């Protein structure tokens, strides 16, 4: 019997993470305010950002960390709504 991974990044594609962050921050402008990376602030697109993030481990780490933060925020917000 296989155990399900507790890592929220497990099985999550980078493009899905990026799209969710862009949606959460209402566009690249908001995302660029959170992570000041040129691929988010100058002529941004999902495609060009993915190319950069796949080649740049430190930037990918920042994006994944922000994604985990957003997941915690969403969970907290859901908890407040159910009260």
Backbone as CSV, one residue per row, in Angstrom:
resi,resn,N_x,N_y,N_z,CA_x,CA_y,CA_z,C_x,C_y,C_z
1,UNK,0.829,-1.180,0.000,0.000,0.000,0.000,0.877,1.248,0.000
2,UNK,0.658,2.140,-0.958,1.474,3.345,-1.069,0.925,4.442,-0.155
3,UNK,1.872,5.164,0.459,1.480,6.282,1.305,1.396,7.540,0.458
4,UNK,0.397,8.342,0.705,0.242,9.593,-0.017,1.249,10.608,0.538
5,UNK,1.922,11.324,-0.364,2.897,12.318,0.055,2.214,13.489,0.752
6,UNK,2.836,13.968,1.817,2.293,15.117,2.534,2.839,16.431,1.973
7,UNK,3.761,16.339,1.028,4.350,17.511,0.400,3.357,18.124,-0.586
8,UNK,2.909,19.360,-0.345,1.922,19.970,-1.239,2.460,20.209,-2.652
9,UNK,3.782,20.181,-2.815,4.375,20.364,-4.134,4.463,19.054,-4.906
10,UNK,4.278,17.940,-4.213,4.387,16.632,-4.851,3.346,16.483,-5.963
11,UNK,3.833,16.203,-7.163,2.933,15.992,-8.281,2.372,17.270,-8.894
12,UNK,2.779,18.416,-8.366,2.276,19.706,-8.861,3.239,20.229,-9.917
13,UNK,2.699,20.520,-11.088,3.529,21.015,-12.186,3.836,22.492,-11.994
14,UNK,5.024,22.888,-12.449,5.451,24.279,-12.313,4.500,25.227,-13.034
15,UNK,3.997,24.836,-14.193,3.074,25.726,-14.912,1.779,25.925,-14.127
16,UNK,1.308,24.883,-13.462,0.088,25.004,-12.649,0.329,25.913,-11.443
17,UNK,1.496,25.789,-10.833,1.851,26.646,-9.693,1.889,28.102,-10.137
18,UNK,2.556,28.351,-11.258,2.692,29.715,-11.756,1.333,30.313,-12.118
19,UNK,0.507,29.541,-12.792,-0.823,30.036,-13.165,-1.664,30.360,-11.933
20,UNK,-1.558,29.524,-10.920,-2.321,29.770,-9.691,-1.835,31.029,-8.977
21,UNK,-0.522,31.254,-8.972,0.022,32.459,-8.343,-0.381,33.715,-9.114
22,UNK,-0.346,33.653,-10.435,-0.749,34.800,-11.250,-2.215,35.126,-10.987
23,UNK,-3.033,34.091,-10.884,-4.453,34.305,-10.593,-4.644,34.886,-9.190
24,UNK,-3.952,34.321,-8.195,-4.093,34.759,-6.809,-3.694,36.234,-6.649
25,UNK,-2.597,36.629,-7.318,-2.114,38.010,-7.214,-2.675,38.906,-8.322
26,UNK,-3.677,38.417,-9.029,-4.416,39.173,-10.046,-3.498,39.731,-11.127
27,UNK,-2.626,38.866,-11.623,-1.754,39.231,-12.736,-0.290,39.231,-12.356
28,UNK,0.531,39.418,-13.386,1.981,39.414,-13.171,2.446,40.617,-12.367
29,UNK,1.714,41.727,-12.471,2.117,42.920,-11.722,2.118,42.630,-10.217
30,UNK,1.045,42.011,-9.735,0.964,41.650,-8.321,1.990,40.603,-7.934
31,UNK,2.207,39.641,-8.815,3.214,38.606,-8.543,4.608,39.216,-8.520
32,UNK,4.864,40.158,-9.439,6.161,40.841,-9.486,6.432,41.666,-8.245
33,UNK,5.370,42.143,-7.584,5.540,42.865,-6.314,5.969,41.910,-5.200
34,UNK,5.530,40.667,-5.280,5.883,39.665,-4.267,7.289,39.113,-4.496
35,UNK,7.599,38.835,-5.761,8.913,38.310,-6.131,9.429,39.198,-7.255
36,UNK,10.401,40.026,-6.941,10.914,40.984,-7.915,11.919,40.293,-8.844
37,UNK,11.383,39.607,-9.831,12.192,38.922,-10.833,11.803,39.503,-12.186
38,UNK,12.799,39.779,-12.995,12.572,40.431,-14.287,11.514,39.727,-15.146
39,UNK,11.469,38.393,-15.094,10.498,37.669,-15.929,9.054,37.920,-15.485
40,UNK,8.858,38.492,-14.288,7.521,38.846,-13.810,7.226,40.336,-13.984
41,UNK,8.278,41.147,-14.134,8.076,42.595,-14.147,8.245,43.241,-15.523
42,UNK,8.961,42.592,-16.426,9.195,43.172,-17.749,8.697,42.236,-18.842
43,UNK,7.621,42.645,-19.507,7.025,41.875,-20.600,6.782,40.409,-20.203
44,UNK,6.041,40.169,-19.109,5.878,38.813,-18.595,4.902,37.959,-19.398
45,UNK,5.163,36.665,-19.392,4.230,35.680,-19.927,4.490,34.373,-19.206
46,UNK,3.501,33.506,-19.220,3.666,32.195,-18.578,4.836,31.466,-19.235
47,UNK,4.864,31.469,-20.565,5.886,30.744,-21.320,7.302,31.215,-20.987
48,UNK,7.539,32.524,-21.058,8.888,33.031,-20.789,9.273,32.834,-19.325
49,UNK,8.316,32.975,-18.433,8.591,32.775,-17.008,8.963,31.323,-16.730
50,UNK,8.250,30.389,-17.355,8.560,28.969,-17.158,9.965,28.645,-17.639
51,UNK,10.359,29.181,-18.785,11.713,28.944,-19.306,12.752,29.413,-18.297
52,UNK,12.551,30.623,-17.768,13.489,31.172,-16.798,13.516,30.344,-15.515
53,UNK,12.352,30.012,-14.994,12.276,29.281,-13.721,12.873,27.886,-13.830
54,UNK,12.732,27.246,-14.983,13.303,25.906,-15.156,14.827,25.935,-15.205
55,UNK,15.399,27.066,-15.626,16.853,27.182,-15.725,17.487,27.798,-14.482
56,UNK,16.670,28.348,-13.593,17.198,29.126,-12.474,16.660,28.596,-11.149
57,UNK,17.422,27.688,-10.509,16.936,27.045,-9.277,16.553,28.007,-8.160
58,UNK,17.317,29.091,-7.951,16.989,30.007,-6.851,15.645,30.684,-7.081
59,UNK,15.342,31.014,-8.339,14.069,31.662,-8.644,12.913,30.682,-8.471
60,UNK,13.130,29.449,-8.904,12.093,28.428,-8.748,11.799,28.199,-7.263
61,UNK,12.832,28.189,-6.458,12.663,28.012,-5.012,11.808,29.138,-4.429
62,UNK,12.046,30.373,-4.881,11.243,31.506,-4.400,9.778,31.340,-4.791
63,UNK,9.540,30.903,-6.022,8.163,30.718,-6.500,7.478,29.608,-5.712
64,UNK,8.187,28.508,-5.481,7.601,27.396,-4.723,7.322,27.812,-3.281
65,UNK,8.207,28.595,-2.684,7.990,29.076,-1.310,6.774,29.985,-1.238
66,UNK,6.640,30.868,-2.221,5.477,31.754,-2.255,4.197,30.945,-2.438
67,UNK,4.260,29.913,-3.257,3.095,29.053,-3.479,2.674,28.383,-2.171
68,UNK,3.626,27.883,-1.402,3.303,27.253,-0.114,2.680,28.277,0.836
69,UNK,3.188,29.513,0.811,2.627,30.582,1.628,1.168,30.846,1.228
70,UNK,0.912,30.912,-0.082,-0.442,31.166,-0.591,-1.382,30.035,-0.171
71,UNK,-0.905,28.789,-0.235,-1.738,27.665,0.197,-2.131,27.808,1.663
72,UNK,-1.168,28.217,2.508,-1.468,28.422,3.937,-2.471,29.562,4.123
73,UNK,-2.311,30.643,3.349,-3.235,31.773,3.434,-4.650,31.347,3.050
74,UNK,-4.759,30.586,1.970,-6.078,30.120,1.517,-6.729,29.238,2.579
75,UNK,-5.938,28.384,3.198,-6.454,27.501,4.252,-6.956,28.329,5.434
76,UNK,-6.182,29.346,5.824,-6.575,30.230,6.918,-7.868,30.969,6.588
77,UNK,-7.948,31.466,5.350,-9.153,32.189,4.928,-10.382,31.289,4.941
78,UNK,-10.227,30.035,4.531,-11.340,29.081,4.559,-11.783,28.828,5.980
79,UNK,-10.830,28.746,6.894,-11.150,28.532,8.315,-11.952,29.683,8.882
80,UNK,-11.632,30.895,8.474,-12.353,32.071,8.957,-13.781,32.100,8.419
81,UNK,-13.963,31.661,7.188,-15.295,31.674,6.566,-16.233,30.666,7.210
82,UNK,-15.701,29.546,7.654,-16.554,28.489,8.209,-16.976,28.752,9.644
83,UNK,-16.459,29.791,10.254,-16.824,30.117,11.650,-18.126,30.814,11.740
